[in-house]
Amino acid sequence: MKEITFNHRKSSVIGMGTWRIGEGDLLKSQREMEIIRYGLNHGVNVIDTAEMYGDGKSEALIGKAIKGFDRDKFQIISKFYPNHATPKLIKQSLENSLKRLQTDYLDSYLLHWRGNTPLAETVQGLEEVKKEGLIKSWGVSNFNLADLKELAEVPDGQNCQINEDLYNLTSRGVEYSILPYQKEHQMYFVGYSPFGSDKNEFLSLKDDVGQVAAQKHISIFELLLAWVIRNNNVLSIPKTSDIAHFQSNLHATEIEFSKDELELLDKIYPKPTKETTLDII
Ligand SMILES: NC(=O)c1ccc[n+]([C@@H]2O[C@H](COP(=O)([O-])OP(=O)(O)OC[C@H]3O[C@@H](n4cnc5c(N)ncnc54)[C@H](OP(=O)(O)O)[C@@H]3O)[C@@H](O)[C@H]2O)c1
């Protein structure tokens, strides 16, 4: 599996998305736990979750799934609601997440999206729990360039390690300024929803994409995932609860594109040429 440096550690180039897991019956949850274990056993060593997902059910399922695995060998990212972004509520949310996840620390803790709490207050709260050893790093999600620049101006704002935004073949907005800015400021980028989210509802692909995939003898899903991680500067976090899909996603991490293929895909879904409002799911 292709590896990248993520959150200052060697990491798989894909992580495990976990939105909408832990919300079904016993058998569904059992399958979802097996997927997480399968992933950890096959070198996928980042798990992305949030207190929002199933109102804690995703974290609770992950907590059960990771039992018996060496906690030092994989990273867990979780996120807190914007209305929990004060120092007091960050601590409370974090303690609840840690309890559900049955772990002593998070590898990173992200503000899920921007709310009304001043960024300086949120950063202060995050720095406090970092000092206590409850998180290794902190970051943000769904931030645009203006948000990131504002964040960098508040005390300790430059300690932000991660920004997680939507990124897939049809939503390329982050390529214009977010990816270059994060590279310049050594901030890791997590790209969510490589397949357009649950049941691919936010992805309506042009037929030409299917032709490129067919010529490469790969599935369209493999093309989508391999494309997102093509430059080793993105940790993509596909979600799947299906073992065959997981295997296909693992296969995608080995796929490379020729210059011609990339140019063809650029013609179908052009790179952004100006700052645009970022897509959000
Ligand atoms: N920070 C944020 O605001 C934010 C927002 C959205 C998502 N996220 C994170 O990003 C993760 C991924 O995004 P997402 O869950 O929205 O959607 P996604 O990963 O883009 O797509 C998931 C959908 O694709 C299907 N799928 C996965 N692999 C497949 C394959 N190889 N072949 C066919 N179908 C496949 C899944 O079905 P099966 O389960 O049946 O495979 C599911 O319906 C989330 O789980 C969450 O952790 C973060």
Short mmCIF file of N, CA, C and O in Angstrom, two decimals, residues 47-105:
data_model
loop_
_atom_site.label_atom_id
_atom_site.label_comp_id
_atom_site.label_asym_id
_atom_site.label_seq_id
_atom_site.Cartn_x
_atom_site.Cartn_y
_atom_site.Cartn_z
N ILE A 47 -8.43 6.15 11.13
CA ILE A 47 -9.89 6.05 11.21
C ILE A 47 -10.43 7.46 11.44
O ILE A 47 -9.96 8.17 12.33
N ASP A 48 -11.41 7.84 10.62
CA ASP A 48 -12.02 9.17 10.74
C ASP A 48 -13.43 9.03 11.30
O ASP A 48 -14.25 8.29 10.74
N THR A 49 -13.73 9.74 12.38
CA THR A 49 -15.08 9.68 12.94
C THR A 49 -15.47 11.07 13.46
O THR A 49 -14.77 12.06 13.21
N ALA A 50 -16.59 11.14 14.16
CA ALA A 50 -17.06 12.43 14.70
C ALA A 50 -18.13 12.15 15.74
O ALA A 50 -18.85 11.14 15.64
N GLU A 51 -18.26 13.06 16.70
CA GLU A 51 -19.33 12.88 17.69
C GLU A 51 -20.69 12.93 17.00
O GLU A 51 -21.66 12.32 17.45
N MET A 52 -20.74 13.63 15.87
CA MET A 52 -22.01 13.76 15.14
C MET A 52 -22.50 12.44 14.54
O MET A 52 -23.69 12.21 14.43
N TYR A 53 -21.58 11.57 14.14
CA TYR A 53 -21.96 10.38 13.37
C TYR A 53 -22.79 9.44 14.24
O TYR A 53 -22.29 8.82 15.19
N GLY A 54 -24.05 9.34 13.87
CA GLY A 54 -24.97 8.49 14.62
C GLY A 54 -25.06 8.91 16.08
O GLY A 54 -25.32 8.08 16.94
N ASP A 55 -24.81 10.20 16.34
CA ASP A 55 -24.87 10.70 17.70
C ASP A 55 -23.99 9.85 18.63
O ASP A 55 -24.41 9.46 19.72
N GLY A 56 -22.79 9.56 18.18
CA GLY A 56 -21.84 8.79 19.01
C GLY A 56 -21.79 7.31 18.67
O GLY A 56 -20.90 6.59 19.12
N LYS A 57 -22.74 6.85 17.83
CA LYS A 57 -22.78 5.39 17.56
C LYS A 57 -21.58 4.94 16.73
O LYS A 57 -21.11 3.81 16.88
N SER A 58 -21.11 5.79 15.84
CA SER A 58 -19.93 5.45 15.04
C SER A 58 -18.73 5.26 15.97
O SER A 58 -18.01 4.26 15.91
N GLU A 59 -18.53 6.23 16.87
CA GLU A 59 -17.39 6.12 17.80
C GLU A 59 -17.51 4.87 18.68
O GLU A 59 -16.52 4.18 18.92
N ALA A 60 -18.73 4.58 19.13
CA ALA A 60 -18.92 3.42 20.01
C ALA A 60 -18.58 2.12 19.27
O ALA A 60 -17.94 1.22 19.82
N LEU A 61 -18.98 2.04 18.00
CA LEU A 61 -18.67 0.83 17.23
C LEU A 61 -17.16 0.71 17.01
O LEU A 61 -16.58 -0.38 17.13
N ILE A 62 -16.53 1.83 16.71
CA ILE A 62 -15.07 1.81 16.51
C ILE A 62 -14.38 1.34 17.80
O ILE A 62 -13.46 0.52 17.78
N GLY A 63 -14.86 1.85 18.93
CA GLY A 63 -14.30 1.46 20.23
C GLY A 63 -14.29 -0.05 20.41
O GLY A 63 -13.32 -0.62 20.90
N LYS A 64 -15.39 -0.69 19.98
CA LYS A 64 -15.45 -2.16 20.11
C LYS A 64 -14.53 -2.82 19.10
O LYS A 64 -13.85 -3.80 19.39
N ALA A 65 -14.51 -2.26 17.87
CA ALA A 65 -13.75 -2.90 16.79
C ALA A 65 -12.24 -2.91 17.04
O ALA A 65 -11.54 -3.84 16.66
N ILE A 66 -11.75 -1.85 17.70
CA ILE A 66 -10.27 -1.72 17.82
C ILE A 66 -9.71 -2.46 19.04
O ILE A 66 -8.49 -2.46 19.25
N LYS A 67 -10.60 -3.06 19.81
CA LYS A 67 -10.13 -3.81 20.99
C LYS A 67 -9.12 -4.87 20.56
O LYS A 67 -9.37 -5.62 19.62
N GLY A 68 -7.99 -4.93 21.25
CA GLY A 68 -7.00 -5.96 20.94
C GLY A 68 -5.97 -5.49 19.93
O GLY A 68 -4.95 -6.14 19.75
N PHE A 69 -6.22 -4.36 19.24
CA PHE A 69 -5.21 -3.83 18.31
C PHE A 69 -4.29 -2.89 19.07
O PHE A 69 -4.71 -2.23 20.03
N ASP A 70 -3.04 -2.85 18.63
CA ASP A 70 -2.05 -1.98 19.27
C ASP A 70 -2.38 -0.53 18.93
O ASP A 70 -2.26 -0.12 17.79
N ARG A 71 -2.79 0.22 19.94
CA ARG A 71 -3.26 1.60 19.72
C ARG A 71 -2.20 2.51 19.09
O ARG A 71 -2.53 3.49 18.41
N ASP A 72 -0.92 2.19 19.33
CA ASP A 72 0.15 3.03 18.75
C ASP A 72 0.27 2.86 17.24
O ASP A 72 0.93 3.64 16.57
N LYS A 73 -0.36 1.81 16.71
CA LYS A 73 -0.13 1.47 15.29
C LYS A 73 -1.12 2.15 14.34
O LYS A 73 -1.03 1.98 13.13
N PHE A 74 -2.13 2.83 14.88
CA PHE A 74 -3.09 3.50 13.99
C PHE A 74 -3.54 4.82 14.62
O PHE A 74 -3.37 5.03 15.83
N GLN A 75 -4.08 5.68 13.77
CA GLN A 75 -4.51 7.00 14.23
C GLN A 75 -6.03 7.12 14.21
O GLN A 75 -6.68 6.61 13.29
N ILE A 76 -6.56 7.81 15.20
CA ILE A 76 -8.00 8.11 15.20
C ILE A 76 -8.17 9.63 15.18
O ILE A 76 -7.60 10.35 16.01
N ILE A 77 -8.97 10.06 14.20
CA ILE A 77 -9.37 11.48 14.14
C ILE A 77 -10.83 11.53 14.55
O ILE A 77 -11.64 10.76 14.03
N SER A 78 -11.18 12.42 15.46
CA SER A 78 -12.61 12.67 15.68
C SER A 78 -12.87 14.17 15.58
O SER A 78 -11.93 14.97 15.47
N LYS A 79 -14.15 14.52 15.58
CA LYS A 79 -14.53 15.93 15.37
C LYS A 79 -15.63 16.31 16.36
O LYS A 79 -16.43 15.47 16.75
N PHE A 80 -15.62 17.58 16.71
CA PHE A 80 -16.65 18.09 17.62
C PHE A 80 -17.53 19.10 16.90
O PHE A 80 -17.09 19.76 15.94
N TYR A 81 -18.75 19.21 17.36
CA TYR A 81 -19.72 20.16 16.77
C TYR A 81 -19.27 21.60 17.00
O TYR A 81 -18.70 21.92 18.06
N PRO A 82 -19.59 22.49 16.06
CA PRO A 82 -19.28 23.91 16.26
C PRO A 82 -19.93 24.49 17.52
O PRO A 82 -19.39 25.40 18.13
N ASN A 83 -21.07 23.94 17.93
CA ASN A 83 -21.68 24.48 19.15
C ASN A 83 -21.09 23.84 20.42
O ASN A 83 -21.60 24.05 21.51
N HIS A 84 -20.02 23.08 20.23
CA HIS A 84 -19.26 22.57 21.39
C HIS A 84 -17.83 23.13 21.33
O HIS A 84 -16.90 22.49 21.81
N ALA A 85 -17.66 24.29 20.71
CA ALA A 85 -16.29 24.75 20.39
C ALA A 85 -15.69 25.69 21.42
O ALA A 85 -14.71 26.37 21.14
N THR A 86 -16.27 25.74 22.62
CA THR A 86 -15.65 26.54 23.69
C THR A 86 -14.74 25.62 24.51
O THR A 86 -14.93 24.40 24.50
N PRO A 87 -13.76 26.17 25.26
CA PRO A 87 -12.85 25.30 26.02
C PRO A 87 -13.59 24.29 26.90
O PRO A 87 -13.24 23.10 26.91
N LYS A 88 -14.63 24.74 27.60
CA LYS A 88 -15.34 23.83 28.52
C LYS A 88 -16.03 22.70 27.75
O LYS A 88 -15.93 21.52 28.11
N LEU A 89 -16.71 23.06 26.66
CA LEU A 89 -17.47 22.05 25.91
C LEU A 89 -16.56 21.15 25.07
O LEU A 89 -16.87 19.98 24.86
N ILE A 90 -15.43 21.69 24.63
CA ILE A 90 -14.46 20.85 23.89
C ILE A 90 -13.99 19.72 24.81
O ILE A 90 -13.97 18.55 24.44
N LYS A 91 -13.66 20.10 26.05
CA LYS A 91 -13.17 19.09 27.01
C LYS A 91 -14.26 18.03 27.26
O LYS A 91 -13.99 16.83 27.25
N GLN A 92 -15.49 18.52 27.42
CA GLN A 92 -16.60 17.60 27.69
C GLN A 92 -16.84 16.66 26.50
O GLN A 92 -16.96 15.44 26.66
N SER A 93 -16.90 17.24 25.30
CA SER A 93 -17.12 16.43 24.09
C SER A 93 -16.01 15.41 23.91
O SER A 93 -16.25 14.25 23.58
N LEU A 94 -14.79 15.89 24.13
CA LEU A 94 -13.63 15.00 23.95
C LEU A 94 -13.69 13.83 24.94
O LEU A 94 -13.48 12.67 24.54
N GLU A 95 -13.99 14.13 26.18
CA GLU A 95 -14.06 13.04 27.17
C GLU A 95 -15.12 12.02 26.78
O GLU A 95 -14.92 10.82 26.92
N ASN A 96 -16.25 12.51 26.27
CA ASN A 96 -17.31 11.58 25.83
C ASN A 96 -16.84 10.74 24.64
O ASN A 96 -17.10 9.54 24.58
N SER A 97 -16.16 11.38 23.70
CA SER A 97 -15.66 10.64 22.53
C SER A 97 -14.65 9.59 22.96
O SER A 97 -14.69 8.44 22.49
N LEU A 98 -13.75 9.98 23.86
CA LEU A 98 -12.72 9.02 24.31
C LEU A 98 -13.37 7.82 25.01
O LEU A 98 -12.95 6.68 24.81
N LYS A 99 -14.41 8.10 25.78
CA LYS A 99 -15.12 7.02 26.48
C LYS A 99 -15.73 6.06 25.45
O LYS A 99 -15.61 4.86 25.55
N ARG A 100 -16.41 6.63 24.47
CA ARG A 100 -17.06 5.77 23.46
C ARG A 100 -16.02 4.99 22.67
O ARG A 100 -16.22 3.83 22.33
N LEU A 101 -14.91 5.65 22.37
CA LEU A 101 -13.86 5.01 21.57
C LEU A 101 -12.98 4.07 22.41
O LEU A 101 -12.13 3.35 21.86
N GLN A 102 -13.18 4.11 23.72
CA GLN A 102 -12.41 3.28 24.65
C GLN A 102 -10.90 3.45 24.45
O GLN A 102 -10.14 2.50 24.31
N THR A 103 -10.52 4.73 24.39
CA THR A 103 -9.10 5.04 24.20
C THR A 103 -8.74 6.22 25.08
O THR A 103 -9.62 6.95 25.55
N ASP A 104 -7.42 6.41 25.30
CA ASP A 104 -6.98 7.49 26.19
C ASP A 104 -6.71 8.79 25.44
O ASP A 104 -6.56 9.83 26.06
N TYR A 105 -6.56 8.69 24.14
CA TYR A 105 -6.20 9.90 23.39
C TYR A 105 -6.70 9.81 21.96
O TYR A 105 -6.96 8.72 21.43
#
